[in-house]
CSV table of C-alpha atoms in Angstrom, one decimal:
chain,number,residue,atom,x,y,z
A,775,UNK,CA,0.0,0.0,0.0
A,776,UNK,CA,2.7,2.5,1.1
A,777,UNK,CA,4.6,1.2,-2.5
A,778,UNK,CA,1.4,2.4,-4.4
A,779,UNK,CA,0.9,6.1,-2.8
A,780,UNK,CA,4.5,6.9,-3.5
A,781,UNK,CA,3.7,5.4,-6.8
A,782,UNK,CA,1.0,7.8,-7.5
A,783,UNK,CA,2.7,11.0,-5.4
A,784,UNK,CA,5.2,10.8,-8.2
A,785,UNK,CA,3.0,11.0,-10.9
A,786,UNK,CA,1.0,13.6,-9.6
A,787,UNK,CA,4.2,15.3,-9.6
A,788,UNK,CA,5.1,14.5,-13.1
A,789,UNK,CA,1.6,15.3,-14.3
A,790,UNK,CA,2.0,18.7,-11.9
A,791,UNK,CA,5.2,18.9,-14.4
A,792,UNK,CA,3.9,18.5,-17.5
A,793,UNK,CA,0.3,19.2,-18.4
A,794,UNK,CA,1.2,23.2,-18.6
A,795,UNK,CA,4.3,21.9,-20.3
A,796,UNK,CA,1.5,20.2,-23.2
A,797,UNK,CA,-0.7,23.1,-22.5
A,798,UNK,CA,1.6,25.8,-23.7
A,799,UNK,CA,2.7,23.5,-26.5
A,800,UNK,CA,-1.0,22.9,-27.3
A,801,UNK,CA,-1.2,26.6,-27.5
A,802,UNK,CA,1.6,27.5,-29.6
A,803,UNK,CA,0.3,25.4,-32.9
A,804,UNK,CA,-3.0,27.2,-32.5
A,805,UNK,CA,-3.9,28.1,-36.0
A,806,UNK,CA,-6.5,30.6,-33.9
A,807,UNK,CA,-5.2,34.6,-32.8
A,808,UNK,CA,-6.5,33.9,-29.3
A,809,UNK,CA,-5.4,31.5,-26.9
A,810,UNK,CA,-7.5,28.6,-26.7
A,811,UNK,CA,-6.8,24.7,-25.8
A,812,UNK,CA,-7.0,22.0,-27.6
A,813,UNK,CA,-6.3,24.2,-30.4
A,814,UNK,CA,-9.4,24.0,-33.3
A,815,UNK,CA,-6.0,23.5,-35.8
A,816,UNK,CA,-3.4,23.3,-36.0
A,817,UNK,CA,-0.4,25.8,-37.3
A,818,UNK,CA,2.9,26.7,-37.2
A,819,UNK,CA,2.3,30.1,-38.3
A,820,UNK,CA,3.4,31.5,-34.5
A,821,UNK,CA,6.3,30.0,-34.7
A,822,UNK,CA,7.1,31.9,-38.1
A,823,UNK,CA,5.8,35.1,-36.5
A,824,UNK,CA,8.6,34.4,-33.8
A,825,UNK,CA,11.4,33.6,-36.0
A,826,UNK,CA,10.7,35.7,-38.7
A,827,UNK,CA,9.7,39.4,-37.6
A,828,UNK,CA,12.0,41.6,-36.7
A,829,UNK,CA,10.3,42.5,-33.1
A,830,UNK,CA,11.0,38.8,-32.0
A,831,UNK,CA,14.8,38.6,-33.5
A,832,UNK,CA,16.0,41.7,-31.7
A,833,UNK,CA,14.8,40.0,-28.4
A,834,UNK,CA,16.4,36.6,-29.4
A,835,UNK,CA,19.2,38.1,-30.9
A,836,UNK,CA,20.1,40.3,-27.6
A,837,UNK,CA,19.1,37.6,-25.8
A,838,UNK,CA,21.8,34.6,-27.2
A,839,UNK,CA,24.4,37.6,-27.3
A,840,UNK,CA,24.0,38.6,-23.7
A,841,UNK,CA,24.2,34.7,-22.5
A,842,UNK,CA,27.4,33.8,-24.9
A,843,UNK,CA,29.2,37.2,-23.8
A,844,UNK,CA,27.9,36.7,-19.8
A,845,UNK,CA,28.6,32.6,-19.8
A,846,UNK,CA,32.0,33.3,-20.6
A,847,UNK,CA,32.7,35.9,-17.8
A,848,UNK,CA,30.8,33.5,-15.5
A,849,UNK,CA,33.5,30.8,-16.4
A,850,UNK,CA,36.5,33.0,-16.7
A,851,UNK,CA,36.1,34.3,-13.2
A,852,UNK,CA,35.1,30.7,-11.5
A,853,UNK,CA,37.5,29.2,-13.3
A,854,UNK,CA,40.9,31.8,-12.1
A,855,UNK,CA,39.0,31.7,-8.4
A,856,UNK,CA,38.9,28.3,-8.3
A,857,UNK,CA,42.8,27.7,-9.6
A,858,UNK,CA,44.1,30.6,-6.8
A,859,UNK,CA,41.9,29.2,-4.0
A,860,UNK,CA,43.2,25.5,-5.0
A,861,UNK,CA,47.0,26.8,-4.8
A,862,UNK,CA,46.3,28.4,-2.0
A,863,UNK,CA,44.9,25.8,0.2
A,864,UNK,CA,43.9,28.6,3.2
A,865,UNK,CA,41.0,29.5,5.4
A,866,UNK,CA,41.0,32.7,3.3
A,867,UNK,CA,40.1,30.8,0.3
A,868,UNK,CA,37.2,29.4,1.8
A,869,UNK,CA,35.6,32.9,3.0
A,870,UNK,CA,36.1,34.4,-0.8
A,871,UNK,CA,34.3,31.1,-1.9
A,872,UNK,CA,31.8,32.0,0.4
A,873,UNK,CA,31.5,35.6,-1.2
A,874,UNK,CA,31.2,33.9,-4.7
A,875,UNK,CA,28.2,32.1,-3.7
A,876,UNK,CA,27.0,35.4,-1.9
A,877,UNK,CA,25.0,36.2,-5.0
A,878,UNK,CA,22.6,33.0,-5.2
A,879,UNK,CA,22.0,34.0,-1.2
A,880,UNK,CA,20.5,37.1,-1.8
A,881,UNK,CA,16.7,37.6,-3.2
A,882,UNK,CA,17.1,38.7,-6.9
A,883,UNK,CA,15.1,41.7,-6.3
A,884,UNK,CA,17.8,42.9,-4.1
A,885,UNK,CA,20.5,42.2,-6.6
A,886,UNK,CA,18.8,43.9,-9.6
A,887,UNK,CA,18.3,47.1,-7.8
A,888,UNK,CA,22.0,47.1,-6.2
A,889,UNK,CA,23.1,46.9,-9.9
A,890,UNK,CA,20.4,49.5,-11.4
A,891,UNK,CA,21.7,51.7,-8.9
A,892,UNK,CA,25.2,51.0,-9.6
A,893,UNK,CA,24.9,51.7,-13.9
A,894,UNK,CA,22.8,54.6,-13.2
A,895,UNK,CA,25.8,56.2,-11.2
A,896,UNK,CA,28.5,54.9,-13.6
A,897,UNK,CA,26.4,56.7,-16.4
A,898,UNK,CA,25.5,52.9,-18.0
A,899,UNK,CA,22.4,52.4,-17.7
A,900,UNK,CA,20.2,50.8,-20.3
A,901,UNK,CA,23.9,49.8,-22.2
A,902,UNK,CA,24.0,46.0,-23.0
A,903,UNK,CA,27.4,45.7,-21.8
A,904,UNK,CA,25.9,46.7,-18.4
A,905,UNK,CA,23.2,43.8,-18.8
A,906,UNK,CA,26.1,41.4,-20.1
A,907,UNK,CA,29.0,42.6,-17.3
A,908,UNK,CA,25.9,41.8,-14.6
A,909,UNK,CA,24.7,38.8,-15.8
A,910,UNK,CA,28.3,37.5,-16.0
A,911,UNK,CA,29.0,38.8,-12.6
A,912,UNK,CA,25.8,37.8,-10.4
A,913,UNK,CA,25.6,34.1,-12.4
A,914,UNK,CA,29.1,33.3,-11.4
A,915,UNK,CA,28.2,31.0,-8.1
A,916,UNK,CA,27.2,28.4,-10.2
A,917,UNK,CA,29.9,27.6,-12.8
A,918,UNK,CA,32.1,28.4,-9.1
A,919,UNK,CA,30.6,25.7,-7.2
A,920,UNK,CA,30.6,23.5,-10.7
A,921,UNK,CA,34.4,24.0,-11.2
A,922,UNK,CA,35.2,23.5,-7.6
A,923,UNK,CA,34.4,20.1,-7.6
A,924,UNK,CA,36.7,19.5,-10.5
A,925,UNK,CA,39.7,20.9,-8.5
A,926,UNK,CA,38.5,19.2,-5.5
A,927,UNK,CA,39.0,15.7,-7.5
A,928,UNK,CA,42.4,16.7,-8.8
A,929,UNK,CA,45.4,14.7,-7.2
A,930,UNK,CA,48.6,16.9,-6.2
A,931,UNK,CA,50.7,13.7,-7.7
A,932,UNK,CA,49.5,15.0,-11.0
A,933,UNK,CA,50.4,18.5,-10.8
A,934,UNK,CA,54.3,17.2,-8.8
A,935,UNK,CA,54.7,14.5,-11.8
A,936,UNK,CA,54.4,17.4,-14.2
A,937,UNK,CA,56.6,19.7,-12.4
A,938,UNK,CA,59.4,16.6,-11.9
A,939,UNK,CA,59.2,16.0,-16.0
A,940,UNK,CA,60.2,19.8,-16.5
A,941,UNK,CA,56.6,21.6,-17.5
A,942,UNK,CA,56.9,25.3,-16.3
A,943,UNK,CA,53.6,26.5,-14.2
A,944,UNK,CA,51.6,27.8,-17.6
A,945,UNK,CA,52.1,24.3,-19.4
A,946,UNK,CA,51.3,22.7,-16.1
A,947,UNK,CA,48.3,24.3,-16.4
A,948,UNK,CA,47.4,24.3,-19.9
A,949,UNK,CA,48.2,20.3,-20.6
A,950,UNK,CA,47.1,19.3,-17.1
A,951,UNK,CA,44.7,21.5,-15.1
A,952,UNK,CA,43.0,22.3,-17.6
A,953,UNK,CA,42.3,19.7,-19.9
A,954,UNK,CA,40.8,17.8,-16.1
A,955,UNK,CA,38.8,20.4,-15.4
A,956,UNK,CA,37.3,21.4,-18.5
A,957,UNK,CA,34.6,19.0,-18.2
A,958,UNK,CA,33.3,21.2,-15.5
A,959,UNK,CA,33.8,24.3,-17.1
A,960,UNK,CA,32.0,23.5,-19.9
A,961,UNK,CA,28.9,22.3,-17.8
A,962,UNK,CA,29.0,25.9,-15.8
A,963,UNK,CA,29.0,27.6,-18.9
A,964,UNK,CA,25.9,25.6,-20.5
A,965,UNK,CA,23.7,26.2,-17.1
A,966,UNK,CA,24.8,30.3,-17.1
A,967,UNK,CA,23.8,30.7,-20.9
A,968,UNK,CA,20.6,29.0,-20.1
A,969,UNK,CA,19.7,31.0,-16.8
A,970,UNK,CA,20.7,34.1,-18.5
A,971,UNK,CA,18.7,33.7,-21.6
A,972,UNK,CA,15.5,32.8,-19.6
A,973,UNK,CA,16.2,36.0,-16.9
A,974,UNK,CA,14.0,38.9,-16.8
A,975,UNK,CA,14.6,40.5,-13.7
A,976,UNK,CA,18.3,41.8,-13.7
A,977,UNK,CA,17.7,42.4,-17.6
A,978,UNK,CA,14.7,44.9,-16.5
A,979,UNK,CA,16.2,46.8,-13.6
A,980,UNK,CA,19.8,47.2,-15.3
A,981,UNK,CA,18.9,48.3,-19.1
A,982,UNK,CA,14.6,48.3,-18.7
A,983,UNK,CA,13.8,48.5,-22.5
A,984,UNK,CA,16.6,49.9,-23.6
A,985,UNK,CA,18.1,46.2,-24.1
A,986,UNK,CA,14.9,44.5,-24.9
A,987,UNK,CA,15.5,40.5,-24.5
A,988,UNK,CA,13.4,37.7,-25.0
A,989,UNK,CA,11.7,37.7,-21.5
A,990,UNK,CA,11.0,41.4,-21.9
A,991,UNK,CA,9.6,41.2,-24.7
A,992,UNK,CA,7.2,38.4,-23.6
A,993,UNK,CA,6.0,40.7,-21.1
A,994,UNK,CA,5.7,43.3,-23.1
A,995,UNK,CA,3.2,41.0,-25.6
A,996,UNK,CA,1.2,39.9,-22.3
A,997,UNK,CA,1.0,43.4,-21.6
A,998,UNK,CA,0.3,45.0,-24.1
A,999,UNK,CA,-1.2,42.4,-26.4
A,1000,UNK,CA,-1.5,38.7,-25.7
A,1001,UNK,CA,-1.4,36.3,-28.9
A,1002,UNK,CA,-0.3,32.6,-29.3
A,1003,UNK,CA,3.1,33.9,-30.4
A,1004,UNK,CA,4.0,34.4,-26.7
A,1005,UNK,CA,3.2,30.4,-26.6
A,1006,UNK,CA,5.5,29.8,-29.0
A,1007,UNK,CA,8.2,31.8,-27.3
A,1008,UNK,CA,7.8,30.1,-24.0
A,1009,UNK,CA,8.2,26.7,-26.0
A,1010,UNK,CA,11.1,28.2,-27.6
A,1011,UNK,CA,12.7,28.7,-24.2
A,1012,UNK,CA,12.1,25.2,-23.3
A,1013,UNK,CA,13.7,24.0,-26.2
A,1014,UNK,CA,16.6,25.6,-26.0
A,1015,UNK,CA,17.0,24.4,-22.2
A,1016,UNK,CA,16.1,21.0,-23.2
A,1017,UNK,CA,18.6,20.8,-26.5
A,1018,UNK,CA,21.6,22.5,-24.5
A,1019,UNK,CA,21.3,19.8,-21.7
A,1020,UNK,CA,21.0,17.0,-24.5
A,1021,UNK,CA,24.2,17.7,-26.1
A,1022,UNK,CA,25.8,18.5,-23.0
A,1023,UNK,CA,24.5,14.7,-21.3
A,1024,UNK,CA,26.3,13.4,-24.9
A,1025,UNK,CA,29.8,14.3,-24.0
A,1026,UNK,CA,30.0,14.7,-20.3
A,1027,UNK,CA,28.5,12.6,-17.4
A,1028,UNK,CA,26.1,15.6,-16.6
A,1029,UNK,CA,24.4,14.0,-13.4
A,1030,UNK,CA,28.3,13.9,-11.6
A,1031,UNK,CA,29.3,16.9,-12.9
A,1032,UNK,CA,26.6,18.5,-10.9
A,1033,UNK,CA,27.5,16.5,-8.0
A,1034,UNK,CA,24.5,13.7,-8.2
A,1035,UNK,CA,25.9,9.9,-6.7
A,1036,UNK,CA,25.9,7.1,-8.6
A,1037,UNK,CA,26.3,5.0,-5.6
């Protein structure tokens, strides 16, 4: 008996999970202009409205620019943090780790208007390099926490043997470190380009229209005008999320690189 309730908890929670999921997607081949489910016929003609008019690329365009640009911050800062505070070995270490996972601590509403405030003295607001430099800033905790785990699993024998064969401290790095931790790297990148193409919050507060993304302008359709199209974004979104985690399962063992057992 207590087999068949957790039995049906779960699917409750998978059908919790995916009817909107079908709903949406239901939605988004409506052939109709309003939003109705089951749709009467279906179309793809949203999805050509959303990849065709100039009012969705700009979105999508800012939007893949501003998680490429912002991933690779992310990275680049986790990834020098990570190689300092492995050297160094120190109670130090640990506190500015600590600091680096500050920003996943803090309510997001807090963070965006910290950084609104801080472009609007610096004379940058509404810039997309401010969107992009925040993005890449406040996203950094997870490709941090992603790539410390590769460092943790590195053996000093490998870095000594290296050293005792004659590699200087950059080849060390680039034949050795690297190549063992890339894995991980590669894994923080993919989750900051997907979290930063589906944000809306930061995006508003640092550029508000200015920089209109892909979640903006979803909110702007709802508000201003709500057709299927939106649908068709959301699924969109999904697909990306979805496609990014499929390739990224293909070459790396994703469930361990983000710290699951397989004991």
């Amino acid at each position: 008996m207590n087999g068949l309730l957790k039995r049906l908890f779960i699917w409750a929670i998978a059908a919790g999970l995916i009817l909107p999921f079908l709903i949406v997607a239901g939605v988004s081949v409506n052939a109709n202009s309003n939003i109705s489910f089951p749709p009467s016929e279906l179309s793809l003609r949203w999805y050509t409205v959303l990849f065709t008019e100039r009012d969705w690329l700009i979105p999508i365009r800012n939007s893949l620019l501003i998680a490429v640009i912002a991933a690779t911050i992310s990275v680049s800062i986790a990834l020098a943090a990570n190689y300092v505070l492995w050297r160094l070995k120190s109670g130090f270490g640990t506190f500015v780790f600590v600091l680096g996972v500050g920003p996943f601590m803090l309510p997001p509403i807090i963070i965006a208007m910290g950084a609104s405030v801080f472009w609007a003295e610096i004379g940058m607001y509404g810039r997309v390099e401010a969107t992009i430099i925040s993005h890449g800033v406040f996203f950094v905790t997870l490709p941090l926490v992603i790539i410390s785990r590769g460092f943790a699993a590195l053996s000093d024998d490998v870095v000594e043997a290296s050293r005792t064969m004659g590699a200087t401290p950059l080849q060390t790095f680039t034949k050795v470190i690297f190549p063992l931790v890339l894995p991980y790297a590669i894994t923080g990148y993919a989750l900051v380009a997907i979290i930063s193409v589906n944000e809306y919050l930061i995006s508003y507060m640092v550029s508000g229209f200015a920089v209109e993304t892909l979640p903006i302008r979803i909110f702007n359709n709802v508000r201003y005008g709500y057709t299927p199209v939106v649908a068709s974004a959301a699924m969109a979104f999904a697909l990306f999320t979805i496609g990014v985690l499929l390739v990224l399962s293909m070459f790396t063992d994703l469930l361990k690189l983000l710290g699951a057992s397989r004991d």
